[in-house]
Tab-separated table of C-alpha atoms in Angstrom:
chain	number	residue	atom	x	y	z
A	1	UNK	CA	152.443	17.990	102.400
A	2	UNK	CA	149.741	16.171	103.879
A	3	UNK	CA	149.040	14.134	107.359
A	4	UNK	CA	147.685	10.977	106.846
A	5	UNK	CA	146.092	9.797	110.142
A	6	UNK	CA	145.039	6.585	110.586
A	7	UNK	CA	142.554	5.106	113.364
A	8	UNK	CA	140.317	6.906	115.614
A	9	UNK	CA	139.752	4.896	118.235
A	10	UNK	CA	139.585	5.983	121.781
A	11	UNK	CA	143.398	7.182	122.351
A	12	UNK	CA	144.097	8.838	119.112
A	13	UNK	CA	141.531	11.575	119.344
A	14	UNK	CA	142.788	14.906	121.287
A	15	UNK	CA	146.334	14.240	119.295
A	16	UNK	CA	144.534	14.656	115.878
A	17	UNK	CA	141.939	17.165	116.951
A	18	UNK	CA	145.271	19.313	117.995
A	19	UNK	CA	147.144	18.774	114.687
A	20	UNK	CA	144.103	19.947	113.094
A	21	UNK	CA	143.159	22.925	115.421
A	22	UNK	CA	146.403	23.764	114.495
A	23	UNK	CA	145.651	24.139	110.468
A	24	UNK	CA	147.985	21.273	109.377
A	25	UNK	CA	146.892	19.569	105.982
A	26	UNK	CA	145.243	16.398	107.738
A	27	UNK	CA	143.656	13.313	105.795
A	28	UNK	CA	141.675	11.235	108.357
A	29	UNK	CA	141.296	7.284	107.572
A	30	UNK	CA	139.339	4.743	109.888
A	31	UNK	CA	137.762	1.539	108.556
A	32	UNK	CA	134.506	3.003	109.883
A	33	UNK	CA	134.054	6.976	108.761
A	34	UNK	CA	130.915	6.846	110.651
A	35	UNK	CA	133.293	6.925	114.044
A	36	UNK	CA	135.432	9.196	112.466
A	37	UNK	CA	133.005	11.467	111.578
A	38	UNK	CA	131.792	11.865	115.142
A	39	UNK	CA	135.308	11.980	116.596
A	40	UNK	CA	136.500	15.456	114.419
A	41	UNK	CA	133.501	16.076	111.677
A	42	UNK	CA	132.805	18.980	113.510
A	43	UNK	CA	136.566	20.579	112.508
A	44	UNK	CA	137.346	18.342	108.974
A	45	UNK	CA	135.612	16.844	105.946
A	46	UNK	CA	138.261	15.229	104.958
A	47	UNK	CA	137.425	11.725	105.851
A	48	UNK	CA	138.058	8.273	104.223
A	49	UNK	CA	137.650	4.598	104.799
A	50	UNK	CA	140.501	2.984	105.425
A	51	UNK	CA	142.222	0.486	102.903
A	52	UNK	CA	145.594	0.163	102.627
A	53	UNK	CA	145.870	0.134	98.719
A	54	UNK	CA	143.558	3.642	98.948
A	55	UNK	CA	146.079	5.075	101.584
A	56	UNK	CA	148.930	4.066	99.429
A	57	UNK	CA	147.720	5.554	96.267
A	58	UNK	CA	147.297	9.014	98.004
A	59	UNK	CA	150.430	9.184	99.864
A	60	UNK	CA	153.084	11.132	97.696
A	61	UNK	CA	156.784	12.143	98.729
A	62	UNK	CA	157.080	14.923	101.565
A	63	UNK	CA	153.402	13.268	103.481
A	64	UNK	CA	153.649	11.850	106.862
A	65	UNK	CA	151.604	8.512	107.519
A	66	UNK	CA	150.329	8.276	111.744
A	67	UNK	CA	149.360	4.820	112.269
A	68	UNK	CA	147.066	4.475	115.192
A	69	UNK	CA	146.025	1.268	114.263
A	70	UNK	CA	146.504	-2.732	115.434
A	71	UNK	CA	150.113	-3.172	116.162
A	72	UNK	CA	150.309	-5.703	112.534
A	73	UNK	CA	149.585	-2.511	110.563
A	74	UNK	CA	152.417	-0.450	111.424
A	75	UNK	CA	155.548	-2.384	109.816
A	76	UNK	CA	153.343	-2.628	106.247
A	77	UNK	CA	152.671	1.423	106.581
A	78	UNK	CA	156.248	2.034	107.673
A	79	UNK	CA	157.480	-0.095	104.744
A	80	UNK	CA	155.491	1.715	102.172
A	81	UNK	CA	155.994	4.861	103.405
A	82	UNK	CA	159.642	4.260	102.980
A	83	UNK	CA	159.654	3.815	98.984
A	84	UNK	CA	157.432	6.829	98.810
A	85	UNK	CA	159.549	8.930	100.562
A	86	UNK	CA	156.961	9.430	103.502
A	87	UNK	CA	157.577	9.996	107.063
A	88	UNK	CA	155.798	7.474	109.370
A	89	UNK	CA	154.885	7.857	113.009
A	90	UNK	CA	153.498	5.546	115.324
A	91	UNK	CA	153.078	5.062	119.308
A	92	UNK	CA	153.836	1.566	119.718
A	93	UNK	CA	156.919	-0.474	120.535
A	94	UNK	CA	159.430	-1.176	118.019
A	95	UNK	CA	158.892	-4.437	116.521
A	96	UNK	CA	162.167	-6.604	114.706
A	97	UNK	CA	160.424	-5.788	111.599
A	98	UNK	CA	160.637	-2.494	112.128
A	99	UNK	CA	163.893	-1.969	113.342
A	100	UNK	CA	165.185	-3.660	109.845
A	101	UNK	CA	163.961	-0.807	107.986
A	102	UNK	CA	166.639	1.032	109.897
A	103	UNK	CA	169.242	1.251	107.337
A	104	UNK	CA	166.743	1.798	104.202
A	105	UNK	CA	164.969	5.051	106.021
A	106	UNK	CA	168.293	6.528	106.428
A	107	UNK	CA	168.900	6.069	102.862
A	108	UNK	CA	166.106	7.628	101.771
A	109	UNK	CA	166.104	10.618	104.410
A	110	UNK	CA	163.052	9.360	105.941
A	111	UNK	CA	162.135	9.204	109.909
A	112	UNK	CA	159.978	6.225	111.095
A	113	UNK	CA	159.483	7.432	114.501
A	114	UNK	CA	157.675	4.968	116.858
A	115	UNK	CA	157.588	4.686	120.962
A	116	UNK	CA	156.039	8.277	121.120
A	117	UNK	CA	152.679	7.469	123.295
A	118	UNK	CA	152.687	7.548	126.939
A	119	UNK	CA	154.038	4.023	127.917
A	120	UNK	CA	156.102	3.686	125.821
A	121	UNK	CA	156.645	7.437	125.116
A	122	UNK	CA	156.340	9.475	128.053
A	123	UNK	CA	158.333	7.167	130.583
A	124	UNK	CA	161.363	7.117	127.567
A	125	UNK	CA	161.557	10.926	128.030
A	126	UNK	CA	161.427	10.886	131.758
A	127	UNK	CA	164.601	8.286	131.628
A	128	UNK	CA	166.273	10.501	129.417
A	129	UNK	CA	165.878	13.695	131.743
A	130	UNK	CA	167.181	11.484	134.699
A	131	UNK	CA	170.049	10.143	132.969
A	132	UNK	CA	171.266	13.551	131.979
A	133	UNK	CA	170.759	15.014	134.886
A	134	UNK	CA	172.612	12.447	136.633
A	135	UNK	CA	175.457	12.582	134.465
A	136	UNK	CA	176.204	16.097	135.311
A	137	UNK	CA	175.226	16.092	138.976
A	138	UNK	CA	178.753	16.386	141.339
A	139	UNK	CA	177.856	12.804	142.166
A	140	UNK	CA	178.191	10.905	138.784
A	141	UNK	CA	181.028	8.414	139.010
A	142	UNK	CA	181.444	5.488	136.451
A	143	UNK	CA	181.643	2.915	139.840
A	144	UNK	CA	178.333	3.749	141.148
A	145	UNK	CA	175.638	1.269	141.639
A	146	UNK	CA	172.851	2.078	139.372
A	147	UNK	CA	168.879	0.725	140.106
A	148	UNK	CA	166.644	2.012	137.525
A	149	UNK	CA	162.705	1.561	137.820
A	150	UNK	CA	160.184	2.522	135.241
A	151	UNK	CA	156.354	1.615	136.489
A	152	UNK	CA	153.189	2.651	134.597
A	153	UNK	CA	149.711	1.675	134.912
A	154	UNK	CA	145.988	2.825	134.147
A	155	UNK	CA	143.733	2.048	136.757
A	156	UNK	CA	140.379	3.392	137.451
A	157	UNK	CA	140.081	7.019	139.465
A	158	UNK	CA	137.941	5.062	141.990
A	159	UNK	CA	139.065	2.023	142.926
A	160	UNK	CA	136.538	-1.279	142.020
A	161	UNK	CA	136.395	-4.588	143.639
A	162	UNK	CA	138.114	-6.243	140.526
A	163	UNK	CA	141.383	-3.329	140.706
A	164	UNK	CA	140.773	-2.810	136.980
A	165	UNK	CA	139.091	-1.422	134.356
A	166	UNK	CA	138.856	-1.671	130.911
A	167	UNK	CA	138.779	1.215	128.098
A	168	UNK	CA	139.006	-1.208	125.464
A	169	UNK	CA	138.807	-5.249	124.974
A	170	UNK	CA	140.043	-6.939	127.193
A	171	UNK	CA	141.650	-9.602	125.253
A	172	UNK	CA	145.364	-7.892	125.053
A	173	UNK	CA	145.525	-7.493	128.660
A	174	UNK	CA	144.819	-11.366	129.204
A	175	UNK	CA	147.468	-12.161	126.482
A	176	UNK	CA	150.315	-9.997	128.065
A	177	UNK	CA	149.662	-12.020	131.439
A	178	UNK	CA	150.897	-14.876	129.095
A	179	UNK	CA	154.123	-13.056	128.526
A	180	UNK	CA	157.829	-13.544	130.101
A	181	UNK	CA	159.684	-11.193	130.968
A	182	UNK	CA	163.573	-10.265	131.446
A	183	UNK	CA	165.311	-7.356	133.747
A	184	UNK	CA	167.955	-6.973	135.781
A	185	UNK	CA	168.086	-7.643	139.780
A	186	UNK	CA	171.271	-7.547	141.391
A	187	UNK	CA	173.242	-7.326	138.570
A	188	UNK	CA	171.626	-10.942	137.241
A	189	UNK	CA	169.802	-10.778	134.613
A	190	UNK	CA	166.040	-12.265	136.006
A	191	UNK	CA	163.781	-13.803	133.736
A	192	UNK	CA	160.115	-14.510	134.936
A	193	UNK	CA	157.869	-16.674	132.904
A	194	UNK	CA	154.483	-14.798	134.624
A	195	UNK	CA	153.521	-11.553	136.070
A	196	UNK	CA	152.268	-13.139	139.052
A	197	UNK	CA	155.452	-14.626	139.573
A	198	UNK	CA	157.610	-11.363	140.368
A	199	UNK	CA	154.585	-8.905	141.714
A	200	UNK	CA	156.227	-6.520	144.473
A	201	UNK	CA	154.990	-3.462	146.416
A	202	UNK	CA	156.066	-0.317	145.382
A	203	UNK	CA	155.525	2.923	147.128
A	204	UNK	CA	154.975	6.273	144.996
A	205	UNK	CA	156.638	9.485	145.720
A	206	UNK	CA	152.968	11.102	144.961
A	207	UNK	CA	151.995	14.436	146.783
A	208	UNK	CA	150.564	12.012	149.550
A	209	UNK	CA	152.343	8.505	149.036
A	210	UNK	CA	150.408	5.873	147.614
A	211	UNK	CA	151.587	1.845	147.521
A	212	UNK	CA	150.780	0.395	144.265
A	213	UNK	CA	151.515	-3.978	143.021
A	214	UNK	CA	154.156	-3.534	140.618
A	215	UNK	CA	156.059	-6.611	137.951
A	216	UNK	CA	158.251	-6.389	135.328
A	217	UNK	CA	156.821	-6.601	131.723
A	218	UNK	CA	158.257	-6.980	128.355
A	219	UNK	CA	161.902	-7.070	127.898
A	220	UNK	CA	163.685	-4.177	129.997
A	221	UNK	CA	167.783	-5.355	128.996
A	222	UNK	CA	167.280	-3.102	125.556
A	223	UNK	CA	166.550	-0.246	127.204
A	224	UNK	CA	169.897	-0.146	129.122
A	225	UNK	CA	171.298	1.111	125.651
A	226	UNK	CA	168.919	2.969	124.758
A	227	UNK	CA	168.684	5.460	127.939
A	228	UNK	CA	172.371	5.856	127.028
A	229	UNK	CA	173.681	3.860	129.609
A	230	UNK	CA	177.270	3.559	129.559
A	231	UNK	CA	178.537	0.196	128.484
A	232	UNK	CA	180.713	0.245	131.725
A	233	UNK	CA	178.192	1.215	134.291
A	234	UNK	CA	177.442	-0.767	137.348
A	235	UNK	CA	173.773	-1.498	137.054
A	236	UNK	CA	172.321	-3.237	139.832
A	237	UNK	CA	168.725	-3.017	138.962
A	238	UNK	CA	166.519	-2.098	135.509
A	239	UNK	CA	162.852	-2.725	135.010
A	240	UNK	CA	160.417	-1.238	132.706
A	241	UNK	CA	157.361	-2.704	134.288
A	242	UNK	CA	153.179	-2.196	134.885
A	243	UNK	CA	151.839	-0.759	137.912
A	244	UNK	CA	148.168	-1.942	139.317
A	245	UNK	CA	146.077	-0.693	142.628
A	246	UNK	CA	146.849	-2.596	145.801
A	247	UNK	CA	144.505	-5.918	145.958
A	248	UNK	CA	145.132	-6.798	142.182
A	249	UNK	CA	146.911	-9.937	143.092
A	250	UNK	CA	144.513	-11.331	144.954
A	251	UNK	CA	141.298	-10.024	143.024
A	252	UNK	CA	142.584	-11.474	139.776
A	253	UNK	CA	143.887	-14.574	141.334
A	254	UNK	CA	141.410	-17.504	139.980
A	255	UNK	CA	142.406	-15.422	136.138
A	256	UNK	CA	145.826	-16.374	136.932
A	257	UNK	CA	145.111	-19.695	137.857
A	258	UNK	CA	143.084	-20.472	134.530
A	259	UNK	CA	145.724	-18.614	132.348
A	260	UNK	CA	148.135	-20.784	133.227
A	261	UNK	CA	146.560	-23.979	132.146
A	262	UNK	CA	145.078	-22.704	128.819
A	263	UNK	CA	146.204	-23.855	125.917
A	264	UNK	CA	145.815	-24.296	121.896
A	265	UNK	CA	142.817	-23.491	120.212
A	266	UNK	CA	140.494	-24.318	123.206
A	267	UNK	CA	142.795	-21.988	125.237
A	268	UNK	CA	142.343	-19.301	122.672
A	269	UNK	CA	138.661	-19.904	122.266
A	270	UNK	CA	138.573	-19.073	126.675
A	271	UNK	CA	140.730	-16.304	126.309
A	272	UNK	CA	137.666	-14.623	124.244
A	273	UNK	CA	135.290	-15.710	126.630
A	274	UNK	CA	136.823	-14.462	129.604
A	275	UNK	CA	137.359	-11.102	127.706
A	276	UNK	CA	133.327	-10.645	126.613
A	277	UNK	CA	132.609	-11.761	130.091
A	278	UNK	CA	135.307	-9.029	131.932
A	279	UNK	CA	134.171	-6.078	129.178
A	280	UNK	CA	130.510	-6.752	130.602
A	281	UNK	CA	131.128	-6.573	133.700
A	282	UNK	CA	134.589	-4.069	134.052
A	283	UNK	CA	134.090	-1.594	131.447
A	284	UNK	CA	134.303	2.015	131.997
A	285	UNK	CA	131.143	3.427	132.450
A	286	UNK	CA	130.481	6.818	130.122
A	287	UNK	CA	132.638	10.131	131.700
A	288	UNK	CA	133.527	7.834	133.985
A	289	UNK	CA	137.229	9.549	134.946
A	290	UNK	CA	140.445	6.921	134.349
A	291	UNK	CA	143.532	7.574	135.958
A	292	UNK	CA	147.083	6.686	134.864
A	293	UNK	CA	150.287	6.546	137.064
A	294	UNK	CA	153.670	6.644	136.035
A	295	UNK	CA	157.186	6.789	138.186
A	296	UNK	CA	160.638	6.660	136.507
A	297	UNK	CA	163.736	6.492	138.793
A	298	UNK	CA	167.227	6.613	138.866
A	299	UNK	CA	169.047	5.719	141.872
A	300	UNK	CA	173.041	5.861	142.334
A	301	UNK	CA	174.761	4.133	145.634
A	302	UNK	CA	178.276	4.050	146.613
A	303	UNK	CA	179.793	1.378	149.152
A	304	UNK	CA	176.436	0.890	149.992
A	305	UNK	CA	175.373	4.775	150.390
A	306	UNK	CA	172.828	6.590	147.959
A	307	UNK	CA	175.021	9.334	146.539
A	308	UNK	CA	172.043	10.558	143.707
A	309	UNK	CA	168.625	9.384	143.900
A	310	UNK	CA	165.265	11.260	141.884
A	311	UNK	CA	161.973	9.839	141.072
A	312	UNK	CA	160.001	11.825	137.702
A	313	UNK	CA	156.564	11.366	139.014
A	314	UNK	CA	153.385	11.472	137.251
A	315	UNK	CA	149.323	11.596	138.038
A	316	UNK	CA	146.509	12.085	135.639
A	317	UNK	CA	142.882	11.340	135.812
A	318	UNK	CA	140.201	11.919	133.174
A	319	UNK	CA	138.006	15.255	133.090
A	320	UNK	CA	135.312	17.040	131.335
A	321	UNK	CA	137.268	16.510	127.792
A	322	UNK	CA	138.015	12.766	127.989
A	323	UNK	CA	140.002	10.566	129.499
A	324	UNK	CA	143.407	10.509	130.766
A	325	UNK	CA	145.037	7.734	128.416
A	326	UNK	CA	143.901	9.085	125.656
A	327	UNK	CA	145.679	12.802	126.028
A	328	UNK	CA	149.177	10.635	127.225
A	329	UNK	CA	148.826	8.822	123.915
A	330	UNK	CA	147.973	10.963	121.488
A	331	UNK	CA	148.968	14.319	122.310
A	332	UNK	CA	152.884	13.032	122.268
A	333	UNK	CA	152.001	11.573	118.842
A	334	UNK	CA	151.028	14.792	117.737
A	335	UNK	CA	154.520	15.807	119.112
A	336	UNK	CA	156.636	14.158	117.490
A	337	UNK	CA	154.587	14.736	114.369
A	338	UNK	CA	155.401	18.355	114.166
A	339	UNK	CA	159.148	17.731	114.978
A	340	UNK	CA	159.625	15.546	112.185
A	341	UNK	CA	158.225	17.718	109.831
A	342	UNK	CA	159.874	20.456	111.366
A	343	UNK	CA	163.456	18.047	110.426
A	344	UNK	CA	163.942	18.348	114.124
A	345	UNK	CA	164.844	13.958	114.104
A	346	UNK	CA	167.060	12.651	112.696
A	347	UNK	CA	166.213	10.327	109.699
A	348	UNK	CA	166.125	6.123	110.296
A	349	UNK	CA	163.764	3.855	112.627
A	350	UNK	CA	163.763	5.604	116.270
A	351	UNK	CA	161.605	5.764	119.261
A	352	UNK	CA	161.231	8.639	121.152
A	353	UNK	CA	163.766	11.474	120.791
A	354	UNK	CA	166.348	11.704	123.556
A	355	UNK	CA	167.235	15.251	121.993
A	356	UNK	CA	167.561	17.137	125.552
A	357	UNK	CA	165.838	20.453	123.559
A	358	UNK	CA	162.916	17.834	122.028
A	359	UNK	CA	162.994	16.091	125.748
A	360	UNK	CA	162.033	18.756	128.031
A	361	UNK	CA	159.260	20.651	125.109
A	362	UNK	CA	157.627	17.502	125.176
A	363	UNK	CA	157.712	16.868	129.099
A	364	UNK	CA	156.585	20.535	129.390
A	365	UNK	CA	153.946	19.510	127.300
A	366	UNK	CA	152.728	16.538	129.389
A	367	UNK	CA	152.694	19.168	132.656
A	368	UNK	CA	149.682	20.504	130.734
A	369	UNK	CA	148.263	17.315	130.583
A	370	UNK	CA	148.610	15.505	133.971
A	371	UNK	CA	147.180	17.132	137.112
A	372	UNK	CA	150.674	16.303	138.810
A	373	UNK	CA	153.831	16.279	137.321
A	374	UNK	CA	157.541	16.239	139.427
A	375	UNK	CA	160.286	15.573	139.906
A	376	UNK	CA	161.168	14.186	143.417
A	377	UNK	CA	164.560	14.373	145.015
A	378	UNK	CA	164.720	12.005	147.478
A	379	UNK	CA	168.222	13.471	149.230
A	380	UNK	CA	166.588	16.796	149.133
């Protein structure tokens, strides 16, 4: 049984330098072994360029394909992983495509496990540890008004005048500023066509309290299902959104401006431009230390009173052996990895496990990686 790992770019690393530290049967693929190389030659030779038809004519029935590449490569490597009888594993959301491979993994016994990174990853396990614990606590009740908030963000450890900084191109972060989004705000469903139109202030049960600019992203109404909400629950509030440092808004204000009016080819052709330019001038410098923030909350009123109310908190910052992002990605990858071969998921498309055993191994082994990691009572 062989690992096939593919990509090595910057969040992929200490997840695939801990599979193979710990002596799993790991095939490395990047389209450049030249990165590879420097990223884990010093613990494997067993490196390859990536091409799909290569991949596919080494992967045999029992191997597990990790796909850390672009987002368009996952569905193709899920797909043929499938009719090999190969387990895939990816961090990324699942996309449509993916999801309709559902029925034909389960068929053939084979997990396709995706969602497993920090965001999404680590904030899925956090809402499943809430939602349990909630749903034993003396103050469940099927009538309670629920507000759930899920906010994550990277942002640099010291704050620049632009609020941001950028690990890799810039281009995807532009793009999701093009993005709508859809949630739930008093019991309505809200749908915002912009970030910038539905940015709020939200403050962060941190060891010292810390206001961050928060806004819904992506589409949050799926996840209502997925954290095993009840179908008759009373929920007043869910958002899975992106946290930024205070001053955001108004430092990225003439971006938002020009988004908005770009357009077609000429619009893409800007969108470039404005990435080069914001990668010259906003990358992270070398061992300079990222941080990433993430707060997941679960909040329970009655006639108006909060009967249940906890916040799973989390702060990490890059050190001496890389950067923060990189360890929340990868090392969860790595994770989930193990449990599949271990037959520890079940088989079938899934993100990250909501197993309560699986969910509190894997949060125990993000409290090795951030340097804070609680959970906040806030009626305590």
């Amino acid at each position: 049984m062989t690992i096939h790992w593919c990509g090595t770019g910057l969040s992929a690393i200490p997840g695939l330098r801990r599979l193979i530290k710990a002596g799993h049967d790991i095939c490395v693929w990047n389209r450049s072994t030249d990165k590879a190389q420097s990223a884990v030659g010093d613990l494997t030779d067993k490196i390859k360029a990536f091409d799909f038809d290569s991949l596919s004519g080494e992967v045999s029935e029992g191997d597990l394909v990790v796909s850390m590449l672009p987002g368009d490569w996952h569905v193709p490597l899920a797909e043929m992983c499938i009719n090999k009888g190969a387990h895939f594993v990816s961090s990324s959301y699942i996309a449509p495509e993916m999801r309709d491979l559902h029925a034909k993994a389960v068929v053939r016994g084979i997990c396709a496990v995706n969602e497993i990174g920090l965001d999404p990853g680590i904030d899925h396990l956090m809402a499943h540890h809430l939602v349990a614990e909630y749903k034993a606590s003396d103050a469940y009740d099927p009538e309670n008004d629920l507000s759930f908030t899920s906010y994550c963000g990277g942002i640099p450890k010291t704050p620049n005048p632009f609020r941001y900084k950028f690990s890799w191109s810039p281009l995807g972060v532009l793009k999701a500023l093009r993005s709508p989004s859809r949630s739930i705000r008093d019991f309505e469903e809200l749908n915002v066509a912009r970030p910038w139109d539905a940015i709020s202030s939200y403050t962060a049960p941190l060891p010292e309290a810390e206001t961050f600019e928060v806004y819904p992203n992506r589409d949050s109404i799926p996840f209502i299902e997925d954290y095993q909400f009840a179908p008759d629950w009373r929920v007043k509030q869910f958002v899975r959104g992106t946290l930024r440092l205070n001053g955001w808004t108004d430092a990225w204000a003439d971006v938002f401006r020009e988004i908005e009016t770009l357009e077609g080819e000429a619009g893409e052709a800007r969108l470039k431009e404005m990435s080069d330019q914001f990668w010259r001038d906003n990358a992270y410098d070398e061992g300079e230390p990222d941080r990433v923030v993430l707060c997941v909350s679960l909040k329970a009123e009655r006639g108006g009173e909060t009967v249940w109310h906890k916040t799973y908190v989390m702060d990490a910052w890059g050190d001496e052996n890389g950067t923060a992002m990189a360890r929340l990605v990868s090392i969860p990858v790595s994770l989930a990895i193990e449990s599949v071969l271990n037959g520890e998921i079940e088989p079938g498309v899934s993100p990250a496990p909501h197993d309560p055993k699986l969910v509190e191994r894997y949060l125990g082994e993000v409290g090795k990686l951030a340097q804070h990691l609680a959970v906040v009572d806030h009626l305590a």
